[in-house]
Coordinates of C-alpha atoms in Angstrom, one line a residue:
M19 CA -11.9 -46.0 161.2
E20 CA -11.5 -45.5 157.4
S21 CA -8.9 -48.6 157.4
Q22 CA -11.3 -50.8 159.3
N23 CA -14.1 -49.7 156.9
A24 CA -11.3 -50.2 153.9
Q25 CA -10.5 -53.6 155.2
R26 CA -14.1 -54.7 156.0
V27 CA -14.7 -53.9 151.9
F28 CA -11.9 -56.2 151.1
L29 CA -13.0 -58.9 153.0
V30 CA -16.5 -58.7 151.7
R31 CA -15.6 -58.5 148.4
L32 CA -13.2 -61.5 148.5
A33 CA -16.6 -63.5 150.3
L34 CA -18.5 -62.3 147.6
G35 CA -16.4 -63.2 144.8
L36 CA -15.6 -66.7 146.5
G37 CA -19.5 -67.1 147.1
Q38 CA -20.2 -66.1 143.2
G39 CA -17.5 -68.8 142.2
L40 CA -19.3 -71.7 144.4
A41 CA -22.6 -70.7 142.9
L42 CA -21.4 -70.9 139.3
D43 CA -19.5 -74.3 140.4
L44 CA -22.9 -75.7 141.6
L45 CA -24.6 -74.3 138.2
Y46 CA -21.8 -76.2 136.0
S47 CA -22.0 -79.4 138.1
A48 CA -25.8 -79.3 137.6
F49 CA -25.5 -78.6 134.0
D50 CA -23.2 -81.1 133.3
Q51 CA -24.7 -84.0 135.0
K52 CA -28.2 -82.9 133.3
A53 CA -29.6 -82.3 137.1
W54 CA -31.9 -79.6 138.5
P55 CA -31.9 -77.2 138.2
A56 CA -30.2 -77.4 134.8
T57 CA -33.5 -79.4 133.7
A58 CA -35.4 -76.2 134.3
P59 CA -34.1 -74.0 131.8
Q60 CA -36.5 -71.4 132.5
L61 CA -35.0 -71.1 136.3
F62 CA -31.9 -72.4 135.3
A63 CA -31.2 -69.5 132.9
P64 CA -32.0 -66.7 135.2
L65 CA -29.7 -68.0 137.8
A66 CA -27.0 -68.2 135.5
V67 CA -27.2 -64.6 134.3
V68 CA -27.7 -63.2 137.8
A69 CA -24.6 -65.8 139.5
V70 CA -22.6 -63.8 136.4
F71 CA -23.3 -60.1 136.7
V72 CA -24.8 -59.2 140.1
P73 CA -22.2 -60.2 142.4
L74 CA -19.6 -58.1 139.9
L75 CA -21.9 -55.2 140.4
V76 CA -22.3 -55.1 144.3
S77 CA -18.3 -55.6 144.5
Q78 CA -17.5 -52.7 142.9
G79 CA -20.3 -50.6 144.5
L80 CA -19.1 -51.8 147.6
G81 CA -17.4 -48.3 149.2
N82 CA -18.6 -46.2 146.3
I83 CA -22.7 -46.5 146.6
R84 CA -24.4 -45.3 149.4
A85 CA -25.4 -49.0 151.2
T86 CA -29.6 -48.2 150.6
T87 CA -29.1 -47.0 146.8
L88 CA -26.8 -50.3 146.3
L89 CA -29.2 -52.3 148.1
V90 CA -32.2 -50.9 145.7
W91 CA -29.9 -51.0 142.5
T92 CA -29.3 -54.4 143.0
A93 CA -32.5 -56.0 143.5
A94 CA -33.4 -54.0 140.2
A95 CA -30.6 -55.3 138.3
T96 CA -31.5 -58.8 139.3
L97 CA -34.8 -58.5 138.5
I98 CA -34.1 -57.2 134.8
V99 CA -31.1 -59.4 134.3
A100 CA -33.3 -62.6 135.4
G101 CA -36.4 -61.4 133.3
L102 CA -34.1 -60.9 130.3
A103 CA -32.6 -64.4 130.3
W104 CA -36.1 -66.1 131.3
Y105 CA -37.7 -64.3 128.3
D106 CA -34.8 -65.2 126.0
V107 CA -35.3 -69.1 127.3
W108 CA -39.2 -68.7 126.7
R109 CA -39.2 -67.5 123.3
A110 CA -37.2 -70.6 122.0
W111 CA -38.8 -73.3 119.6
P112 CA -41.3 -74.9 122.2
G113 CA -40.1 -78.3 123.7
E114 CA -36.6 -77.9 122.5
T115 CA -35.5 -75.2 125.1
V116 CA -32.0 -76.3 126.9
P117 CA -29.7 -74.2 129.0
V118 CA -27.1 -74.0 126.7
E119 CA -29.7 -72.1 124.4
L120 CA -29.4 -68.9 126.2
S121 CA -28.0 -66.7 123.1
A122 CA -24.7 -65.0 123.3
R123 CA -27.0 -61.9 122.1
T124 CA -28.5 -61.7 125.4
I125 CA -25.5 -62.2 127.6
F126 CA -23.9 -59.0 125.5
I127 CA -27.2 -57.3 126.1
C128 CA -27.1 -58.0 129.7
A129 CA -23.3 -57.1 130.3
V130 CA -23.9 -53.6 128.4
F131 CA -26.9 -52.7 129.9
L132 CA -25.8 -53.5 133.4
F133 CA -22.4 -51.7 132.6
V134 CA -24.0 -48.3 131.3
A135 CA -26.9 -48.2 134.1
H136 CA -24.4 -48.8 136.7
A137 CA -22.4 -46.0 135.5
L138 CA -25.9 -43.8 135.7
V139 CA -26.9 -45.0 139.3
S140 CA -22.8 -44.8 140.8
C141 CA -23.0 -41.1 139.0
G142 CA -26.6 -39.8 140.2
D143 CA -25.9 -41.3 144.0
A144 CA -22.3 -39.5 143.9
D145 CA -24.2 -36.1 142.8
R146 CA -27.3 -37.0 145.3
R147 CA -29.4 -36.4 141.9
I148 CA -31.2 -38.5 139.7
V149 CA -29.3 -37.4 137.0
A150 CA -25.4 -36.5 138.0
R151 CA -24.0 -33.4 136.5
Y152 CA -21.6 -34.0 133.5
P153 CA -18.3 -34.2 134.7
T154 CA -19.7 -36.6 137.1
L155 CA -21.0 -38.7 134.7
F156 CA -17.8 -38.2 132.2
D157 CA -15.4 -39.2 135.4
L158 CA -17.3 -42.4 137.0
A159 CA -18.2 -43.7 133.7
W160 CA -14.5 -43.7 132.3
K161 CA -13.1 -44.8 135.4
L162 CA -15.6 -48.0 135.1
G163 CA -14.4 -48.4 131.6
V164 CA -11.0 -48.5 132.2
Q165 CA -11.6 -50.5 135.9
A166 CA -13.5 -53.3 133.9
A167 CA -10.7 -53.4 131.2
I168 CA -8.1 -53.7 133.9
V169 CA -10.0 -56.4 135.8
V170 CA -10.5 -58.5 132.5
C171 CA -6.8 -58.1 132.0
F172 CA -6.0 -59.0 135.4
V173 CA -7.9 -62.0 135.5
G174 CA -6.3 -63.2 132.2
A175 CA -2.9 -62.2 133.5
F176 CA -3.9 -64.5 136.0
W177 CA -4.6 -67.7 134.2
I178 CA -1.4 -67.1 131.6
M179 CA 0.7 -67.3 135.2
L180 CA -1.5 -70.5 136.1
F181 CA -0.8 -72.2 132.4
L182 CA 3.1 -71.5 132.7
G183 CA 3.3 -73.1 135.9
I184 CA 1.0 -75.9 134.5
A185 CA 3.8 -76.5 131.5
L186 CA 6.5 -76.3 134.2
F187 CA 5.0 -79.0 136.0
D188 CA 4.6 -81.0 133.3
M189 CA 7.9 -80.7 131.8
I190 CA 9.1 -82.9 134.9
K191 CA 6.2 -85.3 134.4
L192 CA 4.3 -83.6 137.2
T193 CA 0.7 -83.6 136.3
G194 CA -0.9 -83.1 139.5
F195 CA -1.2 -79.5 139.6
E196 CA -2.7 -79.9 136.0
R197 CA -5.3 -82.2 137.1
F198 CA -6.1 -80.2 140.2
I199 CA -6.5 -76.7 138.3
E200 CA -8.5 -78.2 135.7
H201 CA -11.6 -79.2 138.3
P202 CA -14.2 -76.9 138.1
W203 CA -14.7 -76.6 141.7
V204 CA -10.9 -75.0 141.5
A205 CA -10.8 -73.1 138.6
I206 CA -14.1 -71.5 138.9
P207 CA -14.1 -70.0 142.4
L208 CA -10.2 -69.0 141.6
T209 CA -11.6 -67.0 138.3
T210 CA -14.0 -64.9 140.4
L211 CA -11.6 -64.6 143.4
A212 CA -9.0 -62.9 140.9
A213 CA -11.5 -60.7 139.6
A214 CA -12.7 -59.6 143.0
A215 CA -9.3 -59.2 143.9
A216 CA -8.6 -57.0 140.4
I217 CA -11.7 -54.7 141.5
E218 CA -10.2 -54.2 144.9
I219 CA -7.1 -53.0 143.2
T220 CA -8.5 -50.8 140.9
D221 CA -10.7 -49.3 143.4
T222 CA -8.2 -48.7 145.9
R223 CA -5.6 -47.6 143.4
A224 CA -8.3 -44.6 141.8
G225 CA -5.1 -42.7 141.3
L226 CA -3.4 -45.2 139.1
V227 CA -7.0 -46.0 137.1
R228 CA -7.1 -42.2 136.6
G229 CA -4.0 -42.0 135.5
V230 CA -4.4 -44.6 132.9
R231 CA -7.7 -43.3 131.8
T232 CA -6.0 -39.8 131.1
L233 CA -3.5 -41.3 129.4
A234 CA -6.0 -43.3 127.1
L235 CA -8.1 -40.2 126.4
T236 CA -4.9 -38.2 125.6
L237 CA -3.9 -40.8 123.1
L238 CA -7.6 -41.1 121.6
G239 CA -8.2 -37.3 121.6
W240 CA -4.9 -37.0 119.5
L241 CA -6.3 -39.7 116.9
L242 CA -9.0 -37.4 116.2
P243 CA -7.7 -35.5 113.2
V244 CA -6.7 -39.1 111.8
I245 CA -9.8 -40.9 112.3
G246 CA -11.8 -37.6 111.2
G247 CA -9.4 -37.2 107.9
I248 CA -10.0 -40.6 106.8
A249 CA -13.7 -39.8 107.6
F250 CA -13.6 -37.2 105.0
A251 CA -11.7 -38.8 102.7
F252 CA -13.8 -41.3 102.1
L253 CA -16.9 -39.4 101.9
V254 CA -15.5 -37.4 99.4
S255 CA -14.4 -40.6 97.3
L256 CA -17.9 -41.5 97.1
A257 CA -18.3 -38.7 94.8
F258 CA -16.5 -40.6 92.2
T259 CA -16.7 -44.2 92.8
G260 CA -20.5 -44.0 93.9
L261 CA -22.3 -46.5 96.4
Q262 CA -22.3 -49.7 94.4
P263 CA -18.9 -50.7 95.8
L264 CA -20.4 -50.3 99.5
W265 CA -23.5 -52.5 98.6
E266 CA -21.3 -55.2 97.2
T267 CA -19.2 -55.7 100.6
R268 CA -22.8 -56.7 101.9
S269 CA -21.6 -55.6 105.3
A270 CA -21.7 -51.6 104.8
T271 CA -24.0 -50.9 107.3
F272 CA -21.8 -52.6 110.3
L273 CA -18.7 -51.2 109.1
L274 CA -20.4 -47.6 108.7
I275 CA -22.0 -47.8 112.3
A276 CA -18.3 -48.8 113.2
A277 CA -17.2 -46.1 111.8
A278 CA -19.8 -43.9 113.6
A279 CA -18.7 -45.0 117.0
V280 CA -15.2 -44.7 116.3
L281 CA -16.0 -41.2 115.7
V282 CA -18.0 -40.7 118.5
V283 CA -15.7 -42.1 121.2
H284 CA -12.7 -39.7 119.7
I285 CA -15.0 -36.8 119.7
N286 CA -15.5 -37.3 123.5
A287 CA -12.0 -38.0 124.2
A288 CA -11.0 -34.7 123.1
Y289 CA -13.8 -33.2 124.5
Q290 CA -13.2 -34.8 127.7
D291 CA -15.5 -33.2 130.5
G292 CA -15.8 -30.0 128.9
D293 CA -13.7 -28.0 131.9
P294 CA -12.7 -24.6 130.1
E295 CA -9.3 -25.0 131.7
R296 CA -8.9 -28.6 129.8
R297 CA -9.9 -26.8 126.3
P298 CA -8.1 -28.9 123.8
P299 CA -5.6 -27.7 121.2
H300 CA -7.1 -25.4 118.2
I301 CA -6.4 -28.5 115.6
L302 CA -8.4 -31.0 117.8
R303 CA -11.4 -28.3 118.0
V304 CA -11.0 -28.4 114.2
A305 CA -10.9 -32.1 113.8
G306 CA -13.6 -32.1 116.5
T307 CA -16.0 -29.9 114.8
L308 CA -15.3 -31.6 111.2
A309 CA -16.0 -35.1 113.0
A310 CA -19.4 -34.1 114.2
V311 CA -20.5 -32.8 111.1
L312 CA -19.1 -36.0 109.2
L313 CA -21.1 -38.1 111.5
I314 CA -24.3 -37.3 110.1
F315 CA -23.4 -38.5 106.5
V316 CA -21.5 -41.7 107.6
V317 CA -25.1 -42.8 109.6
W318 CA -27.4 -42.0 106.9
I319 CA -25.1 -44.0 104.4
A320 CA -25.5 -46.8 107.0
G321 CA -29.4 -46.5 107.1
Y322 CA -29.4 -46.3 103.3
A323 CA -27.7 -49.2 102.9
L324 CA -30.0 -51.1 105.3
W325 CA -33.2 -49.9 103.9
L326 CA -32.2 -51.4 100.6
R327 CA -31.9 -54.5 102.3
V328 CA -34.8 -54.5 104.0
N329 CA -36.8 -53.4 100.7
Q330 CA -35.7 -56.1 98.8
Y331 CA -35.6 -59.0 101.7
G332 CA -37.6 -57.7 104.4
W333 CA -36.4 -57.8 108.2
T334 CA -34.7 -60.2 109.7
V335 CA -33.4 -60.3 113.1
D336 CA -29.8 -59.0 112.1
R337 CA -31.8 -56.5 110.1
I338 CA -33.9 -55.4 113.4
T339 CA -30.8 -55.1 115.6
S340 CA -28.7 -53.0 112.9
A341 CA -31.8 -50.7 112.7
A342 CA -31.9 -50.5 116.1
V343 CA -27.8 -49.4 116.2
V344 CA -28.5 -46.9 113.2
L345 CA -31.4 -45.2 114.9
V346 CA -29.4 -44.9 118.2
A347 CA -26.2 -43.9 116.0
G348 CA -28.6 -41.2 114.3
M349 CA -29.7 -39.6 117.4
F350 CA -26.2 -39.1 118.6
A351 CA -25.3 -37.5 115.2
I352 CA -27.9 -35.4 115.1
G353 CA -27.1 -34.0 118.1
Y354 CA -23.5 -33.6 117.4
L355 CA -24.1 -32.0 114.2
V356 CA -26.0 -29.1 115.9
A357 CA -23.4 -28.9 118.5
A358 CA -20.9 -28.3 115.9
I359 CA -23.0 -25.7 114.3
L360 CA -24.2 -23.7 117.0
P361 CA -22.1 -20.8 118.3
G362 CA -20.4 -20.0 121.6
L363 CA -18.5 -22.8 123.4
W364 CA -17.2 -25.7 121.6
L365 CA -19.4 -28.6 121.1
K366 CA -21.1 -27.6 124.6
L367 CA -24.3 -29.2 123.4
I368 CA -22.8 -32.5 123.4
E369 CA -22.9 -32.8 127.2
R370 CA -26.8 -32.9 127.0
W371 CA -27.1 -35.0 124.0
N372 CA -24.9 -37.9 125.5
V373 CA -26.7 -37.9 128.6
Y374 CA -30.0 -38.1 126.3
G375 CA -28.7 -40.6 123.9
T376 CA -27.7 -42.8 127.1
F377 CA -30.9 -42.9 128.2
F378 CA -32.4 -43.7 124.8
F379 CA -29.9 -46.1 124.2
L380 CA -31.0 -48.2 127.4
I381 CA -34.4 -47.7 126.3
V382 CA -33.6 -49.4 123.0
L383 CA -31.5 -52.1 124.6
F384 CA -34.7 -52.9 126.7
A385 CA -37.0 -53.3 123.9
L386 CA -34.6 -55.2 121.6
S387 CA -35.0 -57.8 124.6
T388 CA -38.5 -57.8 125.6
P389 CA -41.7 -58.6 123.8
I390 CA -41.8 -54.7 122.9
A391 CA -39.5 -54.9 120.0
D392 CA -38.3 -58.4 119.8
P393 CA -36.4 -58.9 116.5
M394 CA -37.0 -62.7 116.5
R395 CA -40.7 -62.0 116.6
L396 CA -40.7 -58.9 114.1
S397 CA -38.8 -61.3 111.8
V398 CA -41.0 -63.6 111.6
D399 CA -44.2 -61.0 111.3
S400 CA -42.4 -59.6 108.3
Q401 CA -41.4 -62.3 106.2
V402 CA -44.7 -64.2 106.8
A403 CA -46.4 -60.7 105.5
R404 CA -43.9 -60.9 102.5
L405 CA -45.4 -64.5 101.5
Q406 CA -48.8 -63.9 102.4
S407 CA -48.8 -60.9 100.4
G408 CA -47.3 -62.5 97.6
V409 CA -43.8 -60.3 97.1
V410 CA -42.4 -63.6 97.8
K411 CA -43.6 -67.0 96.1
P412 CA -44.0 -70.0 98.2
E413 CA -41.1 -71.9 96.3
K414 CA -38.8 -68.9 97.0
F415 CA -39.7 -68.3 100.6
D416 CA -37.1 -69.9 103.3
F417 CA -39.7 -71.8 105.7
W418 CA -36.8 -73.0 107.6
Y419 CA -35.7 -69.6 108.6
L420 CA -38.7 -69.6 110.5
R421 CA -37.8 -72.9 112.5
N422 CA -34.1 -72.0 113.0
A423 CA -34.4 -68.4 113.6
G424 CA -38.0 -67.6 114.3
G425 CA -38.2 -69.6 117.8
R426 CA -41.8 -69.6 119.0
F427 CA -43.0 -66.8 117.1
G428 CA -41.9 -68.9 113.8
H429 CA -43.6 -72.0 115.5
A430 CA -46.8 -69.9 115.8
A431 CA -46.5 -69.1 112.4
L432 CA -45.7 -72.0 110.3
E433 CA -48.7 -73.6 112.7
A434 CA -50.7 -70.9 110.8
L435 CA -49.5 -71.5 107.7
K436 CA -50.4 -75.0 107.6
S437 CA -54.0 -73.7 107.4
S438 CA -53.4 -71.3 104.5
P439 CA -55.7 -71.5 101.6
N440 CA -52.6 -72.0 99.2
K441 CA -51.9 -75.6 98.8
A442 CA -48.1 -75.1 98.2
I443 CA -48.0 -73.3 101.5
R444 CA -49.3 -75.5 103.2
E445 CA -47.2 -78.2 102.3
A446 CA -44.3 -76.6 102.4
A447 CA -45.1 -75.5 106.4
I448 CA -45.0 -79.1 107.2
A449 CA -41.2 -80.2 107.1
P450 CA -40.3 -77.4 109.4
L451 CA -42.8 -78.0 111.9
T452 CA -41.8 -81.9 111.4
N453 CA -38.2 -82.1 111.6
G454 CA -36.1 -80.8 113.9
P455 CA -33.7 -78.2 113.8
I456 CA -30.4 -78.2 111.6
P457 CA -27.7 -78.3 114.2
F458 CA -24.1 -77.4 113.4
Q459 CA -23.2 -80.8 115.2
S460 CA -24.8 -82.4 112.6
I461 CA -23.2 -81.2 109.4
S462 CA -19.8 -83.3 108.7
A463 CA -17.6 -83.5 106.1
P464 CA -18.8 -85.7 103.2
R465 CA -16.8 -88.6 101.5
P466 CA -15.4 -88.2 97.9
D467 CA -17.8 -90.4 96.5
D468 CA -20.9 -88.6 98.5
L469 CA -19.8 -85.2 97.2
A470 CA -19.5 -86.9 93.5
R471 CA -23.1 -87.9 93.7
A472 CA -24.3 -84.7 95.2
I473 CA -23.0 -82.7 92.1
A474 CA -23.9 -82.8 88.7
V475 CA -20.8 -82.0 86.5
Y476 CA -21.3 -79.9 83.3
P477 CA -20.2 -79.7 80.4
P478 CA -20.4 -83.2 79.8
G479 CA -17.1 -85.0 79.9
K480 CA -15.8 -82.7 82.5
K481 CA -15.0 -84.2 86.0
L482 CA -14.5 -82.8 89.2
P483 CA -10.8 -82.4 90.4
D484 CA -9.5 -85.3 93.2
S485 CA -8.5 -82.1 94.9
F486 CA -11.5 -80.7 95.2
L487 CA -13.4 -84.1 96.4
T488 CA -11.0 -84.4 99.0
Q489 CA -10.7 -80.7 100.7
D490 CA -12.3 -80.8 103.7
W491 CA -15.2 -78.2 103.3
M492 CA -16.0 -78.1 107.2
K493 CA -13.1 -76.0 107.9
E494 CA -14.3 -73.4 105.0
G495 CA -16.7 -71.8 107.8
E496 CA -18.8 -68.7 106.5
N497 CA -16.8 -68.6 103.1
V498 CA -19.4 -71.1 101.7
W499 CA -22.3 -71.0 104.2
E500 CA -24.7 -70.7 101.5
H501 CA -23.5 -73.5 99.5
R502 CA -23.1 -76.0 102.6
P503 CA -25.7 -78.3 101.3
C504 CA -23.5 -78.8 98.2
L505 CA -19.9 -78.8 99.7
Q506 CA -20.8 -80.5 103.5
T507 CA -23.1 -83.6 104.6
W508 CA -26.3 -81.7 106.1
L509 CA -29.2 -84.0 106.8
G510 CA -27.9 -86.3 104.2
I511 CA -26.2 -85.8 100.8
Q512 CA -28.8 -85.5 98.0
A513 CA -27.9 -86.6 94.5
G514 CA -28.1 -84.0 91.9
L515 CA -28.8 -81.6 94.6
C516 CA -25.8 -79.1 93.0
T517 CA -24.4 -78.5 89.4
A518 CA -20.8 -77.6 89.1
I519 CA -20.1 -75.8 85.7
V520 CA -16.3 -76.8 85.0
E521 CA -14.6 -74.0 82.7
D522 CA -11.6 -71.6 82.8
F523 CA -13.7 -68.6 84.1
D524 CA -10.8 -66.2 85.1
G525 CA -8.8 -66.9 82.1
D526 CA -5.7 -68.3 83.5
G527 CA -6.0 -71.4 81.3
V528 CA -6.8 -73.5 84.4
D529 CA -10.3 -74.7 84.8
D530 CA -12.3 -73.2 87.6
I531 CA -15.6 -74.2 89.4
L532 CA -19.2 -72.5 89.3
M533 CA -20.7 -74.5 92.1
V534 CA -24.5 -73.7 91.4
Q535 CA -27.3 -74.2 94.4
N536 CA -30.6 -75.0 92.7
Q537 CA -33.2 -73.5 94.8
S538 CA -36.3 -75.0 93.0
A539 CA -37.2 -78.4 91.5
P540 CA -36.7 -78.3 87.3
P541 CA -37.7 -76.8 85.2
E542 CA -38.4 -73.9 87.3
D543 CA -34.9 -72.9 87.4
T544 CA -35.3 -69.3 88.1
G545 CA -34.0 -69.6 91.4
W546 CA -30.2 -70.3 91.3
N547 CA -27.3 -68.5 92.9
A548 CA -23.4 -69.5 92.4
V549 CA -20.2 -69.2 93.6
L550 CA -16.9 -69.1 92.0
L551 CA -14.4 -71.5 92.9
V552 CA -10.5 -71.4 92.0
H553 CA -7.7 -73.4 92.7
Q554 CA -4.9 -71.3 94.8
R555 CA -2.3 -71.5 97.2
G556 CA -2.9 -75.7 97.5
K557 CA -6.5 -75.3 97.8
W558 CA -10.0 -74.5 96.6
Q559 CA -11.2 -71.0 97.2
L560 CA -14.4 -69.0 97.0
V561 CA -13.2 -65.9 95.1
A562 CA -16.8 -64.7 93.8
S563 CA -20.4 -65.0 94.0
T564 CA -23.6 -64.1 92.1
G565 CA -25.2 -63.1 95.1
Y566 CA -28.8 -62.3 95.0
W567 CA -28.7 -61.1 91.6
P568 CA -32.0 -61.6 89.8
H569 CA -31.9 -64.7 87.6
C570 CA -34.1 -65.2 84.6
R571 CA -35.7 -68.6 83.5
G572 CA -33.7 -70.8 81.5
E573 CA -30.5 -69.4 82.5
L574 CA -29.8 -72.5 84.7
A575 CA -30.4 -74.9 81.5
A576 CA -28.1 -72.4 79.4
L577 CA -25.5 -72.9 82.0
K578 CA -25.4 -76.8 81.9
A579 CA -25.3 -76.8 77.8
G580 CA -22.6 -73.8 77.9
K581 CA -24.8 -71.5 76.1
F582 CA -23.3 -68.4 77.8
E583 CA -20.4 -66.0 77.4
R584 CA -18.0 -64.6 79.5
A585 CA -18.0 -61.1 78.7
A586 CA -14.8 -59.0 80.2
P587 CA -15.4 -55.5 81.2
Q588 CA -12.8 -53.5 83.1
R589 CA -13.4 -56.0 86.3
P590 CA -11.3 -58.1 88.1
L591 CA -13.7 -61.1 87.3
P592 CA -16.0 -61.5 84.2
E593 CA -19.8 -61.3 83.5
L594 CA -21.9 -64.4 82.6
K595 CA -23.8 -63.0 79.9
F596 CA -27.0 -64.8 78.5
G597 CA -28.2 -63.0 75.4
D598 CA -28.8 -59.4 76.7
H599 CA -28.7 -60.3 80.2
R600 CA -25.6 -60.2 82.1
V601 CA -24.9 -61.9 85.6
P602 CA -22.0 -60.3 87.5
L603 CA -19.5 -62.3 89.6
L604 CA -18.7 -60.3 92.5

C-alpha cells in the first residue's frame, strides 16, 4: 500500500510538472504574440506568478502535508501571490502597464514569502499545532532549504547536459536537436518536469537530504569563530578609523546587514535544534556568544548609516526597503543579545526568538508589498514633503524621480504639483507628465562628434582625447550612471550639457578629465557634481567622485577659469580647493 501511494505521488508530481510547463508555455506564447491574456496585464501578472510558484508548493507538499491542510494552504498561497502581483502591476504609471513590468522585487518577495510560509505550514501540520515545536521547525526548514538548492542544481545540470548535446550535434552539422530544444513548447515543459523529478528524488531520499544538511550545518558551524573574529576585529578597528570610511563606500548599510545575516546563519548552524546531546564544543559556544553580542552593534551601525542618508536626502524606495531589513535585523539582534547574557542553557532564548522573528519578517514582507507600507508610495510622499516644506528647492528637486520611480503615486503627486502656487514647481511638474519614461533601451552610445558637442572643454586650448571620444560608454554600466547624460545618448545629446576640466589631477604627468554635469541653469551654478576619469589599462575609468559634497556658488565658474588649487593631504587623491572651501575627490 505504501509503495502504491509513493507511486501515485510520483505520477501526480510529474503531471503537475507537465501541467505547469504547459501553462507557462501558453502564457509565454500569449506574451510573445501580444494576445490575450497578455493584453490584460492585471490578469496576466497574477496568472504568471501563480503558474510559477503554486505547482511547486503543491508538488513538495504531496505526501508531506495532510490533504486538507495542503488544499487550504494552496488556496491561500494562490490568493496571496496573485494579489501581490495584481497590486504590483496596478501601482505602475497609469496607462503604461505591460506584463513585463512585473517587478523582479515582487517576484523575489513572492518566492521568499512562500518559502518561509510553506515551511511554517509544513511544520505546523507535522506537529498538529498552529506553531510547531522548535526542533520540528529547525529540521523541516533546513530540509526545505537544502531541497530547494538541490532542485536548482539538478535543473541547472539538466540544461548543461542538453547544451552539451546541442554542441555535440552541431559539430557534425546536425542542427535539428538544437532547433527542437529551442522551442518554448519544449524547453519550458522540460524544465518544469526536471524540477518535479528533482522534488520527487529529494523527497524519497530524505536521508540523503538530511546528510547534506548535517554536513552543511557542521561546516557553517565551524566557520562561526572565523566570522565572529572578523566582526570583532572590524568593530575594534572602527574605534581607530572612525565611521567616515564607511560612509564613503555609499553601501555601508547593505554590507553591514549582509554581515549581520551571515552572523545569524552561522550562530544557528552551531546551535542547531538545541538538543543537549548535540551541544557544540566549547570553542563554538564562546564564538556564538561573542557573535550574538556583536550582532547588535553591526545592526546599529547599519541603521545609523541609513539614517544619515535619509536625513540628508529623504526616503527612496531602496532606503525604505533597507529600513525594513534593518528593522527585522534589529529584532533578531535584540533577542540574540538577551539570549547571550541570560544565565542558563547556552542561547536557549533564540529558539523562541527565531519563531517570533520569522512571523515578524513575514508581516514586514507583506506590508512592503501592499498599500500598508509600499516603498513607492512612502518615498513619493517623503520627497514631495521635502519639496513643499522648502527643504529642497524646486531647481534642485528631481521631478523625474516621481516619473520613473514613483509609479501611480508619482503620477498623482505630479498632477497635484501642477496646481502648486509656486510657479517653478508648476512648470517643472509638466515635463514628466507629458513625456514618457526614460527607458534603458533608448540609451545608445553617441558618435564622437555628438559627444564633443555635448561637452564643453576647459581650460581654453585643451581638447578631449580621441580615446575618450571613441570609448563605448554603454559598457561602463553603473560606473557612470550619474553622468550618463554626459557620456551616453539620453533623449538626445544637448550641446554644452556638461563640462570637462582637462588637467593633471593625480600628479602623474598625464592629463585627466574631471567631468562635471551642470544641474541648474547658469548663472545658478551651485548645483553640480563631478567624476574624475583617468586613462588606465587602455581605457578611461572612473576613479573618484565629488559625490553629494555641498558646493558653493561660483565654484563651477572657478573650475572653468582654472581658479582652484589641488591640495594633496594624506589621501590617495587630491582635494579641490576654492579659497577656504575644500571639495574632496573620494
